[in-house]
Coordinates of C-alpha atoms in Angstrom, one line a residue:
M1 CA 9.9 3.0 38.9
S2 CA 12.0 2.0 35.9
K3 CA 10.2 1.3 32.8
V4 CA 11.8 -2.1 32.6
I5 CA 12.4 -4.1 35.9
S6 CA 15.0 -6.7 36.1
H7 CA 13.4 -10.1 36.2
S8 CA 14.3 -13.6 34.8
L9 CA 12.4 -16.8 34.2
F10 CA 15.8 -18.6 33.5
T11 CA 17.7 -20.7 36.0
D12 CA 21.3 -21.6 35.5
F13 CA 20.2 -25.1 34.5
D14 CA 18.0 -23.6 31.7
I15 CA 21.0 -21.7 30.4
D16 CA 23.2 -24.8 30.5
L17 CA 20.6 -26.6 28.6
F18 CA 20.0 -24.0 26.0
K19 CA 23.8 -23.7 25.4
A20 CA 24.1 -27.4 24.9
G21 CA 21.2 -27.5 22.5
K22 CA 19.1 -29.7 24.9
H23 CA 16.5 -27.2 26.1
F24 CA 13.4 -28.5 24.5
R25 CA 10.7 -26.3 26.3
L26 CA 12.5 -23.1 25.5
Y27 CA 9.1 -21.5 24.7
E28 CA 8.5 -21.4 28.5
K29 CA 11.4 -19.0 28.9
L30 CA 12.0 -17.0 25.7
G31 CA 9.3 -14.8 24.2
A32 CA 6.6 -12.7 25.9
H33 CA 4.9 -14.1 29.1
L34 CA 2.2 -12.8 31.2
V35 CA 3.5 -12.8 34.8
T36 CA 3.1 -11.0 38.1
V37 CA 6.3 -9.4 39.9
D38 CA 5.8 -7.9 43.2
N39 CA 2.0 -8.0 42.8
V40 CA 2.2 -6.0 39.8
E41 CA 0.9 -7.7 36.5
G42 CA 2.8 -7.2 33.3
V43 CA 4.9 -9.1 30.6
Y44 CA 8.3 -10.7 30.9
F45 CA 10.3 -10.4 27.6
A46 CA 13.2 -12.4 26.7
V47 CA 15.0 -12.7 23.3
W48 CA 18.1 -14.3 22.1
A49 CA 20.4 -11.7 20.4
P50 CA 24.0 -12.4 21.3
T51 CA 25.6 -10.0 19.1
A52 CA 23.3 -7.1 19.6
H53 CA 24.5 -3.8 20.9
S54 CA 21.2 -3.0 22.6
V55 CA 17.6 -4.4 22.4
S56 CA 14.4 -2.6 23.3
V57 CA 10.7 -3.5 23.2
V58 CA 8.7 -1.2 21.0
G59 CA 4.8 -1.5 20.5
D60 CA 1.6 0.1 20.8
F61 CA 2.1 0.7 24.5
N62 CA 4.8 3.1 24.0
F63 CA 4.0 4.4 20.5
W64 CA 6.7 2.4 19.0
T65 CA 9.4 4.5 20.6
K66 CA 12.9 2.9 20.2
G67 CA 15.1 2.8 23.3
E68 CA 12.4 3.7 25.7
H69 CA 12.0 0.2 27.2
L70 CA 15.5 -1.3 27.1
L71 CA 16.0 -5.0 28.0
Q72 CA 19.1 -6.1 30.0
V73 CA 21.6 -8.7 28.6
R74 CA 22.4 -11.6 30.9
W75 CA 25.7 -11.9 32.6
D76 CA 26.3 -15.5 31.6
S77 CA 27.2 -15.1 27.9
S78 CA 24.0 -16.7 26.8
G79 CA 23.2 -13.7 24.6
I80 CA 19.7 -13.4 26.1
W81 CA 18.2 -10.1 26.7
E82 CA 15.4 -9.9 29.2
G83 CA 13.2 -7.7 31.4
F84 CA 9.8 -7.2 32.9
I85 CA 7.6 -4.3 31.7
P86 CA 4.6 -3.7 34.2
T87 CA 1.1 -2.9 33.3
I88 CA 1.1 -4.1 29.7
S89 CA -1.3 -6.9 29.0
K90 CA -2.6 -9.5 26.7
G91 CA -3.3 -8.2 23.1
T92 CA -0.5 -5.7 23.2
T93 CA 1.5 -5.5 19.9
Y94 CA 5.1 -5.4 20.0
K95 CA 8.5 -6.1 18.2
Y96 CA 12.1 -6.0 19.4
S97 CA 14.2 -2.9 18.3
I98 CA 17.7 -4.4 17.9
Q99 CA 20.7 -2.2 17.3
S100 CA 23.4 -4.3 15.9
N101 CA 27.2 -4.2 16.7
N102 CA 27.8 -4.3 13.1
G103 CA 27.6 -0.7 12.1
G104 CA 24.9 0.2 14.6
A105 CA 22.0 -0.5 12.2
I106 CA 18.6 -0.8 14.0
T107 CA 16.0 -3.3 12.9
E108 CA 12.5 -4.1 14.2
K109 CA 12.0 -8.0 14.5
A110 CA 9.1 -9.9 15.5
D111 CA 9.3 -12.2 18.4
P112 CA 10.6 -15.7 17.4
F113 CA 8.7 -17.1 20.1
A114 CA 5.4 -15.2 19.9
F115 CA 2.3 -17.1 20.6
Y116 CA 0.3 -14.8 18.3
C117 CA 0.9 -12.4 15.5
E118 CA -0.9 -9.5 13.8
K119 CA -2.9 -10.5 10.7
P120 CA -0.9 -10.2 7.6
P121 CA 0.2 -8.0 5.9
H122 CA 0.9 -6.5 9.4
T123 CA 4.0 -8.0 11.0
A124 CA 4.0 -7.3 14.7
S125 CA 3.9 -9.8 17.5
V126 CA 0.9 -10.0 20.1
V127 CA 1.2 -10.7 23.7
W128 CA -0.9 -13.7 24.2
D129 CA -1.5 -16.7 26.5
L130 CA -2.1 -20.4 25.8
E131 CA -5.0 -20.9 28.3
Y132 CA -7.6 -23.3 27.1
Q133 CA -9.9 -26.0 28.7
W134 CA -9.3 -29.0 26.6
K135 CA -12.1 -31.5 26.2
D136 CA -10.2 -34.3 24.4
T137 CA -9.0 -36.3 27.4
A138 CA -10.5 -39.6 26.0
W139 CA -8.8 -39.2 22.7
M140 CA -5.4 -38.3 24.2
E141 CA -5.5 -41.3 26.6
T142 CA -6.2 -43.7 23.7
R143 CA -4.7 -42.1 20.7
Q144 CA -2.1 -44.8 20.3
N145 CA -5.1 -47.0 19.2
H146 CA -5.5 -44.6 16.2
N147 CA -2.0 -43.6 15.4
G148 CA -0.1 -46.9 15.6
L149 CA 1.8 -48.3 12.6
D150 CA -0.6 -51.2 12.5
K151 CA -3.7 -49.1 12.4
P152 CA -5.6 -47.6 9.4
Y153 CA -4.0 -44.2 8.6
S154 CA -5.9 -42.3 5.9
V155 CA -4.9 -38.7 5.7
Y156 CA -6.8 -35.8 4.2
E157 CA -4.4 -33.1 3.3
V158 CA -5.9 -29.5 3.6
H159 CA -4.8 -26.0 2.9
L160 CA -7.1 -24.1 5.1
G161 CA -7.0 -20.9 2.9
S162 CA -8.6 -22.6 0.1
W163 CA -10.6 -25.6 1.3
K164 CA -13.7 -23.5 1.2
R165 CA -14.3 -19.7 1.4
H166 CA -17.3 -17.5 1.7
A167 CA -19.0 -17.5 -1.6
E168 CA -20.2 -13.9 -1.6
D169 CA -16.9 -12.2 -1.0
N170 CA -14.2 -14.9 -1.1
R171 CA -13.3 -14.4 2.6
F172 CA -11.5 -17.2 4.6
L173 CA -13.5 -19.4 6.8
T174 CA -12.5 -18.9 10.5
Y175 CA -11.0 -21.7 12.8
L176 CA -14.5 -21.8 14.4
E177 CA -16.3 -22.3 11.1
F178 CA -13.9 -25.1 10.2
A179 CA -14.6 -26.7 13.5
E180 CA -18.1 -27.3 12.1
D181 CA -17.8 -27.6 8.3
L182 CA -14.4 -29.3 8.0
V183 CA -14.8 -31.6 11.0
N184 CA -18.2 -32.8 9.7
Y185 CA -16.9 -33.3 6.1
I186 CA -13.8 -35.4 7.2
K187 CA -16.1 -37.5 9.3
E188 CA -18.5 -38.0 6.6
T189 CA -15.9 -39.2 4.1
G190 CA -14.1 -41.4 6.7
F191 CA -10.6 -40.1 6.7
T192 CA -8.8 -41.1 9.9
H193 CA -6.4 -38.0 10.0
V194 CA -6.3 -34.6 8.6
E195 CA -3.0 -33.0 7.7
F196 CA -2.8 -29.2 7.8
M197 CA -0.4 -27.5 5.4
P198 CA 1.6 -25.1 7.7
I199 CA -0.6 -23.3 10.0
M200 CA 2.3 -21.4 11.7
E201 CA 2.3 -17.7 10.9
Y202 CA 3.6 -16.9 7.4
P203 CA 3.7 -13.4 5.5
Y204 CA 3.2 -14.4 1.9
D205 CA 0.1 -16.3 0.8
P206 CA 1.6 -17.7 -2.4
S207 CA 4.2 -19.7 -0.3
W208 CA 1.1 -21.8 0.9
G209 CA 2.5 -21.4 4.4
Y210 CA 5.9 -23.0 3.6
Q211 CA 7.9 -19.7 4.3
L212 CA 7.4 -19.3 8.0
V213 CA 8.0 -16.4 10.3
G214 CA 5.8 -17.1 13.5
Y215 CA 7.0 -20.7 14.4
F216 CA 5.0 -20.7 17.6
A217 CA 1.9 -18.9 16.4
P218 CA -1.0 -20.3 14.5
T219 CA -1.7 -18.0 11.7
S220 CA -4.2 -15.2 12.6
R221 CA -5.8 -15.3 9.2
F222 CA -8.4 -17.6 10.6
G223 CA -8.6 -16.6 14.3
N224 CA -6.6 -16.8 17.5
P225 CA -4.8 -19.5 19.2
Q226 CA -7.6 -20.7 21.4
E227 CA -9.9 -20.9 18.4
F228 CA -7.3 -23.1 16.6
M229 CA -7.2 -25.3 19.8
L230 CA -11.0 -25.6 19.5
L231 CA -10.6 -26.9 16.0
V232 CA -8.2 -29.5 17.1
D233 CA -10.5 -30.4 20.0
K234 CA -13.4 -30.9 17.7
L235 CA -11.5 -33.0 15.4
H236 CA -10.5 -35.2 18.3
E237 CA -14.0 -35.3 19.5
A238 CA -14.9 -36.8 16.0
G239 CA -12.2 -39.3 16.3
I240 CA -10.0 -37.6 13.7
G241 CA -6.1 -37.2 14.3
V242 CA -4.3 -34.0 13.4
I243 CA -1.0 -33.8 11.7
L244 CA 0.7 -30.6 11.2
D245 CA 3.1 -29.7 8.4
W246 CA 6.4 -28.6 10.1
V247 CA 9.1 -26.7 8.1
P248 CA 12.5 -26.8 9.8
S249 CA 14.3 -26.8 6.3
H250 CA 14.3 -23.2 5.7
F251 CA 12.8 -19.7 6.3
P252 CA 12.2 -16.4 4.4
D253 CA 14.4 -13.4 4.7
D254 CA 11.7 -10.9 5.5
A255 CA 12.9 -7.9 7.4
H256 CA 10.9 -8.7 10.4
G257 CA 11.8 -12.4 10.4
L258 CA 14.6 -14.6 11.6
G259 CA 17.1 -13.7 9.0
F260 CA 20.1 -11.7 10.2
F261 CA 18.3 -11.4 13.4
D262 CA 20.7 -9.5 15.6
G263 CA 23.0 -8.2 12.9
S264 CA 24.6 -11.6 12.5
N265 CA 23.8 -14.9 10.9
L266 CA 22.0 -16.1 14.1
F267 CA 19.5 -18.7 12.9
E268 CA 20.9 -19.4 9.4
H269 CA 24.1 -21.0 8.6
P270 CA 26.9 -18.3 7.9
D271 CA 28.4 -20.2 4.9
R272 CA 26.0 -19.3 2.1
R273 CA 26.7 -22.7 0.6
K274 CA 24.9 -24.2 3.6
G275 CA 22.8 -21.2 4.6
Y276 CA 20.9 -20.2 1.5
H277 CA 18.4 -22.4 -0.4
P278 CA 18.5 -21.6 -4.2
D279 CA 15.1 -23.2 -5.0
W280 CA 13.0 -21.2 -2.8
K281 CA 15.3 -18.0 -2.3
S282 CA 15.3 -18.6 1.4
L283 CA 17.7 -19.1 4.4
V284 CA 18.6 -22.5 5.9
F285 CA 19.0 -23.1 9.6
N286 CA 22.4 -23.8 11.1
Y287 CA 21.7 -27.2 12.5
G288 CA 25.1 -27.5 13.9
R289 CA 24.5 -24.5 16.3
N290 CA 23.1 -25.7 19.7
E291 CA 20.9 -22.9 20.4
V292 CA 19.2 -23.3 17.0
R293 CA 18.7 -27.0 17.8
S294 CA 17.0 -26.0 21.0
F295 CA 14.7 -23.5 19.1
L296 CA 13.6 -26.0 16.5
I297 CA 13.1 -29.1 18.7
S298 CA 11.3 -27.0 21.3
N299 CA 9.0 -25.8 18.4
A300 CA 8.3 -29.4 17.4
L301 CA 7.4 -30.4 21.0
F302 CA 5.4 -27.1 21.6
W303 CA 2.8 -28.0 18.8
L304 CA 2.5 -31.6 20.2
H305 CA 2.2 -30.4 23.8
H306 CA 0.2 -27.2 23.6
Y307 CA -1.9 -27.9 20.6
H308 CA -2.4 -31.7 21.1
A309 CA -1.1 -32.5 17.6
D310 CA -0.9 -36.1 16.8
G311 CA 1.9 -35.9 14.4
L312 CA 4.2 -33.8 12.4
R313 CA 5.0 -34.1 8.7
V314 CA 8.4 -32.8 8.2
D315 CA 8.8 -30.8 4.9
A316 CA 11.6 -31.0 2.4
V317 CA 13.8 -33.5 4.3
A318 CA 15.9 -34.4 1.2
S319 CA 16.9 -30.7 0.9
M320 CA 18.2 -30.9 4.4
L321 CA 20.1 -34.1 4.0
Y322 CA 22.3 -33.3 1.1
L323 CA 24.9 -30.6 0.9
D324 CA 24.5 -30.5 -3.0
Y325 CA 20.8 -30.3 -3.1
S326 CA 19.8 -28.1 -6.0
R327 CA 23.5 -27.0 -6.2
E328 CA 26.0 -27.0 -9.0
E329 CA 29.6 -28.2 -8.6
G330 CA 31.6 -25.7 -6.8
E331 CA 28.4 -24.4 -5.0
W332 CA 28.7 -26.9 -2.1
E333 CA 31.5 -28.2 0.1
P334 CA 31.8 -32.0 1.0
N335 CA 31.5 -33.0 4.7
I336 CA 34.7 -34.1 6.6
Y337 CA 34.4 -37.5 5.0
G338 CA 34.3 -36.2 1.5
G339 CA 30.6 -37.1 1.2
R340 CA 27.6 -35.1 0.2
E341 CA 25.5 -35.8 3.3
N342 CA 25.0 -32.9 5.9
L343 CA 26.1 -34.5 9.1
D344 CA 24.7 -31.7 11.2
T345 CA 21.3 -32.3 9.8
I346 CA 21.4 -36.0 10.2
S347 CA 22.4 -35.6 13.8
F348 CA 19.6 -32.9 14.3
L349 CA 16.8 -35.1 12.7
K350 CA 17.9 -38.1 14.9
E351 CA 17.7 -35.8 18.0
F352 CA 14.4 -34.4 17.0
N353 CA 12.8 -37.8 16.4
E354 CA 14.2 -39.1 19.7
A355 CA 12.8 -36.1 21.6
V356 CA 9.4 -36.4 20.1
Y357 CA 9.0 -40.2 20.6
S358 CA 10.5 -40.1 24.2
N359 CA 8.1 -37.2 25.3
F360 CA 4.9 -38.1 23.6
E361 CA 3.0 -41.4 23.4
G362 CA 0.9 -42.2 20.4
V363 CA 2.2 -39.7 18.0
Q364 CA 4.0 -40.0 14.6
T365 CA 6.6 -38.1 12.6
I366 CA 6.5 -38.3 8.8
A367 CA 9.3 -37.5 6.4
E368 CA 8.7 -35.9 3.0
E369 CA 11.9 -37.4 1.7
S370 CA 12.2 -38.0 -2.1
T371 CA 15.6 -39.8 -2.3
S372 CA 17.0 -43.2 -1.5
F373 CA 18.6 -42.1 1.7
P374 CA 18.5 -45.3 3.9
M375 CA 16.6 -46.1 7.0
V376 CA 14.5 -42.9 7.2
S377 CA 11.8 -44.6 9.1
R378 CA 14.0 -46.9 11.2
P379 CA 14.9 -46.2 14.8
T380 CA 17.8 -44.3 15.7
S381 CA 19.0 -47.1 17.9
V382 CA 19.7 -49.2 14.7
G383 CA 21.2 -46.3 12.8
G384 CA 18.0 -44.9 11.3
L385 CA 16.8 -41.2 11.2
G386 CA 14.0 -42.2 13.6
F387 CA 10.9 -41.2 11.7
G388 CA 7.6 -43.1 12.0
M389 CA 6.9 -42.9 8.3
K390 CA 8.2 -41.7 4.9
W391 CA 6.5 -40.5 1.8
M392 CA 6.7 -43.1 -1.0
M393 CA 7.5 -40.6 -3.7
G394 CA 8.7 -43.2 -6.1
W395 CA 5.3 -45.0 -6.0
M396 CA 3.5 -41.7 -6.6
H397 CA 5.7 -40.8 -9.7
D398 CA 5.5 -44.3 -11.2
T399 CA 1.9 -44.8 -10.6
L400 CA 0.8 -41.4 -12.1
E401 CA 3.0 -42.0 -15.1
Y402 CA 1.5 -45.2 -15.8
F403 CA -2.1 -44.0 -15.3
Q404 CA -1.7 -41.1 -17.8
K405 CA -0.9 -43.7 -20.6
D406 CA -3.6 -44.7 -22.9
T407 CA -4.8 -48.1 -22.0
V408 CA -3.7 -49.7 -25.3
Y409 CA 0.0 -49.1 -24.3
R410 CA -0.2 -50.2 -20.6
K411 CA 0.6 -53.7 -21.3
Y412 CA 4.1 -52.5 -22.0
H413 CA 4.5 -50.7 -18.9
Q414 CA 3.2 -53.0 -16.1
N415 CA 6.6 -52.9 -14.5
D416 CA 5.9 -49.4 -13.7
L417 CA 3.4 -50.5 -11.1
T418 CA 4.9 -53.8 -9.9
F419 CA 8.3 -52.2 -9.3
S420 CA 7.1 -50.5 -6.1
M421 CA 6.8 -53.9 -4.5
T422 CA 10.5 -54.6 -4.7
Y423 CA 11.2 -51.9 -2.2
T424 CA 7.8 -51.1 -0.5
F425 CA 8.9 -52.7 2.9
S426 CA 12.3 -51.1 3.0
E427 CA 10.6 -48.2 4.9
N428 CA 7.3 -47.4 6.5
F429 CA 5.8 -45.8 3.4
M430 CA 2.9 -43.4 3.1
L431 CA 1.5 -43.3 -0.4
P432 CA 0.9 -39.6 -1.2
L433 CA -1.2 -37.8 -3.8
S434 CA -0.4 -34.5 -2.4
H435 CA -0.8 -30.7 -3.2
D436 CA 2.6 -30.8 -5.1
E437 CA 0.8 -33.1 -7.8
V438 CA -2.0 -30.7 -8.7
V439 CA -0.2 -27.4 -9.4
Y440 CA 2.3 -25.8 -11.8
G441 CA 0.7 -27.3 -15.0
K442 CA 0.6 -30.9 -13.8
K443 CA -3.2 -30.8 -14.1
S444 CA -5.4 -32.2 -11.4
I445 CA -5.3 -35.9 -10.6
A446 CA -8.7 -36.4 -12.5
G447 CA -7.3 -34.3 -15.4
R448 CA -4.3 -36.6 -15.9
M449 CA -6.6 -39.6 -16.6
P450 CA -6.9 -40.8 -20.3
G451 CA -9.8 -41.4 -22.4
D452 CA -13.4 -39.9 -22.7
E453 CA -15.4 -38.8 -19.6
W454 CA -16.4 -42.1 -18.6
Q455 CA -12.9 -43.6 -18.9
K456 CA -11.4 -40.6 -17.0
F457 CA -13.5 -41.3 -14.0
A458 CA -13.2 -45.1 -14.2
N459 CA -9.4 -44.6 -14.3
L460 CA -9.6 -42.3 -11.4
R461 CA -11.7 -44.8 -9.3
L462 CA -9.1 -47.5 -10.4
L463 CA -6.2 -45.4 -9.2
Y464 CA -7.8 -44.8 -5.7
G465 CA -8.7 -48.3 -5.3
Y466 CA -5.2 -49.5 -6.3
M467 CA -3.8 -47.0 -3.9
F468 CA -6.0 -48.1 -1.0
M469 CA -5.1 -51.7 -1.6
H470 CA -1.3 -51.2 -1.9
P471 CA 0.6 -51.7 1.2
G472 CA 1.3 -48.5 3.3
T473 CA -0.8 -45.6 4.7
K474 CA -2.5 -43.1 2.4
L475 CA -2.6 -39.4 1.9
L476 CA -5.0 -37.5 -0.5
F477 CA -5.0 -33.8 -1.1
M478 CA -8.3 -32.1 -0.6
G479 CA -10.6 -31.9 -3.8
C480 CA -9.1 -35.2 -5.0
E481 CA -11.7 -37.1 -3.2
F482 CA -14.4 -35.7 -5.5
G483 CA -12.4 -35.6 -8.8
Q484 CA -11.7 -31.8 -9.0
S485 CA -11.3 -31.1 -12.6
S486 CA -9.0 -28.0 -12.5
E487 CA -5.6 -27.5 -10.8
W488 CA -5.7 -26.3 -7.2
N489 CA -5.9 -22.6 -6.9
F490 CA -4.7 -21.3 -3.4
E491 CA -6.7 -18.1 -3.9
G492 CA -10.1 -19.5 -4.0
S493 CA -12.3 -22.3 -2.8
L494 CA -12.4 -25.9 -4.1
D495 CA -15.0 -26.5 -6.9
W496 CA -17.7 -27.8 -4.6
H497 CA -20.4 -27.3 -7.1
L498 CA -18.9 -30.3 -9.0
L499 CA -20.6 -32.5 -6.5
Q500 CA -23.9 -32.0 -8.2
Y501 CA -22.7 -34.1 -11.1
P502 CA -22.9 -38.0 -10.7
Y503 CA -19.4 -38.7 -11.6
H504 CA -17.9 -36.5 -9.1
E505 CA -20.4 -37.6 -6.5
G506 CA -19.6 -41.1 -7.3
V507 CA -15.8 -40.6 -6.7
K508 CA -16.7 -39.1 -3.3
K509 CA -18.8 -42.2 -2.4
L510 CA -15.8 -44.4 -3.6
I511 CA -13.3 -42.7 -1.4
T512 CA -15.9 -42.9 1.5
D513 CA -16.2 -46.7 1.0
L514 CA -12.4 -47.2 0.5
N515 CA -11.9 -45.5 3.8
K516 CA -14.3 -47.8 5.5
L517 CA -12.8 -50.8 3.9
Y518 CA -9.4 -49.8 4.9
K519 CA -10.6 -49.4 8.5
T520 CA -12.7 -52.5 8.9
Q521 CA -10.5 -54.9 7.0
P522 CA -7.6 -55.9 9.3
A523 CA -5.7 -57.3 6.3
L524 CA -5.4 -53.8 4.9
H525 CA -3.7 -52.2 7.9
E526 CA -2.4 -54.8 10.4
K527 CA 0.7 -55.6 8.4
Q528 CA 0.9 -52.7 6.0
F529 CA 4.6 -52.2 6.6
S530 CA 5.6 -56.0 6.7
P531 CA 6.3 -58.3 3.8
E532 CA 4.2 -60.8 5.6
G533 CA 1.2 -58.7 4.8
F534 CA 1.5 -59.1 1.0
E535 CA 1.7 -61.9 -1.5
W536 CA 1.5 -61.8 -5.4
I537 CA -1.0 -64.0 -7.0
N538 CA 0.1 -62.9 -10.5
Y539 CA 2.0 -59.7 -11.6
S540 CA 3.0 -60.9 -15.0
D541 CA -0.1 -60.8 -17.0
H542 CA 1.1 -57.8 -19.0
Q543 CA -0.9 -58.8 -22.2
N544 CA -4.2 -58.2 -20.3
A545 CA -2.9 -55.6 -18.0
V546 CA -4.2 -57.3 -15.0
M547 CA -2.5 -58.1 -11.7
S548 CA -3.8 -59.9 -8.6
F549 CA -2.5 -60.2 -5.1
I550 CA -3.4 -61.0 -1.5
R551 CA -3.3 -58.7 1.4
K552 CA -3.0 -60.4 4.9
G553 CA -3.6 -59.5 8.5
N554 CA -2.7 -61.2 11.7
E555 CA -5.4 -63.9 11.2
P556 CA -5.5 -66.0 8.0
K557 CA -9.2 -65.6 7.8
D558 CA -8.9 -61.9 7.4
A559 CA -7.0 -62.1 4.1
V560 CA -8.4 -60.2 1.0
I561 CA -7.9 -61.0 -2.7
V562 CA -7.4 -57.9 -4.9
V563 CA -7.6 -58.0 -8.6
C564 CA -7.0 -55.0 -10.9
N565 CA -7.9 -54.6 -14.6
F566 CA -6.1 -51.8 -16.0
T567 CA -7.9 -51.6 -19.4
Q568 CA -11.6 -50.9 -20.4
V569 CA -12.0 -54.6 -21.7
V570 CA -14.4 -56.7 -19.7
R571 CA -12.7 -59.9 -18.9
P572 CA -15.2 -62.9 -18.2
N573 CA -13.9 -66.2 -17.0
Y574 CA -10.7 -64.7 -15.8
R575 CA -8.9 -67.4 -13.7
I576 CA -6.7 -66.8 -10.6
G577 CA -4.9 -69.0 -8.4
L578 CA -6.0 -69.1 -4.7
P579 CA -4.5 -70.5 -1.5
K580 CA -7.4 -72.7 -0.3
K581 CA -10.9 -74.1 -1.0
G582 CA -14.1 -72.2 -0.4
K583 CA -16.1 -69.4 -1.9
L584 CA -15.1 -65.9 -3.1
I585 CA -17.3 -63.0 -2.0
E586 CA -16.9 -59.7 -3.7
I587 CA -16.7 -57.1 -0.9
F588 CA -15.8 -54.1 -3.1
N589 CA -16.0 -53.1 -6.8
S590 CA -14.8 -49.7 -8.1
D591 CA -17.0 -50.3 -11.2
A592 CA -20.2 -50.2 -9.1
E593 CA -23.1 -48.2 -10.4
N594 CA -23.2 -46.3 -7.1
Y595 CA -19.8 -44.9 -8.0
G596 CA -20.6 -44.0 -11.6
G597 CA -19.4 -47.3 -13.0
S598 CA -21.0 -49.7 -15.4
G599 CA -22.2 -52.0 -12.8
V600 CA -20.3 -55.2 -13.9
S601 CA -19.8 -57.3 -10.9
N602 CA -19.5 -60.8 -9.4
S603 CA -22.9 -60.7 -7.7
K604 CA -22.9 -64.3 -6.6
K605 CA -20.5 -66.4 -4.6
I606 CA -17.8 -68.0 -6.7
I607 CA -16.8 -71.5 -6.1
I608 CA -13.0 -72.1 -5.6
E609 CA -12.1 -75.3 -7.5
A610 CA -9.4 -77.7 -6.9
M611 CA -7.8 -76.7 -10.1
P612 CA -4.0 -75.6 -10.1
Y613 CA -3.3 -72.2 -11.4
D614 CA -0.7 -69.4 -10.9
G615 CA 1.4 -72.0 -9.0
R616 CA -1.3 -72.9 -6.5
D617 CA -3.6 -75.8 -6.0
Y618 CA -6.8 -74.0 -6.2
S619 CA -8.3 -71.4 -8.5
A620 CA -11.6 -69.7 -9.5
E621 CA -13.0 -67.8 -12.5
L622 CA -13.9 -64.2 -12.1
L623 CA -15.6 -61.5 -14.1
L624 CA -13.3 -58.5 -14.3
P625 CA -15.1 -55.2 -14.8
P626 CA -13.5 -52.6 -17.0
L627 CA -10.9 -50.2 -15.5
S628 CA -11.5 -51.7 -12.0
V629 CA -10.3 -52.9 -8.8
S630 CA -12.2 -55.9 -7.3
V631 CA -11.8 -57.1 -3.8
F632 CA -12.8 -60.5 -2.5
K633 CA -12.8 -62.6 0.7
I634 CA -12.7 -66.4 1.0
S635 CA -15.6 -67.7 3.1

């Protein structure tokens, strides 16, 4: 019997779809698949390598001997090499030994479609299956009730390698341990979703996962694919949605990876002006190549289908959209219309979003896009890119810039805060305080706050209160929810010991209550992307550094009144205009003693008077706590 038996999982229709860039379940055909041929169990291998001279499978089953298990190239010019190797089984480690037509050089490449990889620093692929008995049917059938744009969407961003480690030896936790500790913690603090920084296999820890090699394999640092599925299952059981960071923007040039895969620029663009990223010293996908589009869109749908992900946050979209991104004059070439937009990328992103939303109900795609590129979160049918949401980087930058200022100067910079409301409804914005804001000398979020210790934490509580009251969905990086003092260190655990101190425990209680308020007050989520859901009361009281506004839901009775005092001066008898008669009841106060505040509050119901103010017929006098957000309802 031949060592490699002729066998194929491809139909002519599969090949046509692949060549056209329309095969979105390519992972069912390419890669290593456990199959039975003529009653013999083994593995079918298929790899795309159109310019290779020969391809053989090497691994522990043949002592890594090149040329012993040669695959056959298909006759249809697809560039796919395939074959069935009998008797090898799940757990076998392997690579493709590819001899190039370009000088005959031989390289060993990991399988681009491998479902599992060796634990880094080892680099081989592992034959595996995706068998798992899911228990999240109830979640999957109703998740549109959790993921809709009119639902509360509060995201806890997590880097699994550094959320928590074993104290005795700094070992990683496993997926199974996360399924207990992390799930319980997210449930306790009330976040609606978790976002995992990339969990696809990556070789280099300092990349934080943003330099991927195994696009179809959850990293083996924490366990095997089924154990990651269990983690997702447990999150769904707890009512928590799962968002995965996805990186279609670039990939590393590691010898075993996608770069120069078959001796040619197979996955990366052959023009270095488009195929190399100067910021990250990495390679950029060729979005105009149909087979590459099939690879990427198949990958996106793979995580939504086989791992029940509820959303994908797409990294570095701005770097994909512009031909001149991080490039000097002469280092880029304009598009056919003379512009700087990458037309292939725009087409790809639209097709990606259309494929996601047409194949899966109740999911969201979220763009990390930092420019003013129009209609990122608008449907492709009206000319948009088709994302569900977009990160509001302008809000993040302006807000942090404002909060770092000493309170005495804030009256001169109130426009830094109010400016966001001039464009906040131009996209479906998510407000992010992400990992990028707590590294590289920026300090932690808590570390940026001015003043003495009390003022720092009061400012931090004010920042979070303002964030949750501002229109849009929310994202907070791990550790921020308890006021981590130091910058994030990916090589160790978060500083959990800080929770023994009242100020840090108070911040955690505040975030927990803000999540509860966001979920239980319809006015804070039902119209979070609509101008109908927001109305200023007064944004021009620069002198006192106070601003007030109304958030609205579908029902008038659900409206909430928000008043922010951005200085440490207590302001008694502070009058604001209101829309109707009644009584004001304080439902949230970031200065509460429970959070570490001074306890200044409006403890009694406040009578709304028929006294014109702020251009309204009615008004009331409030007591504004120092450095605080106060939230009221009208009864």
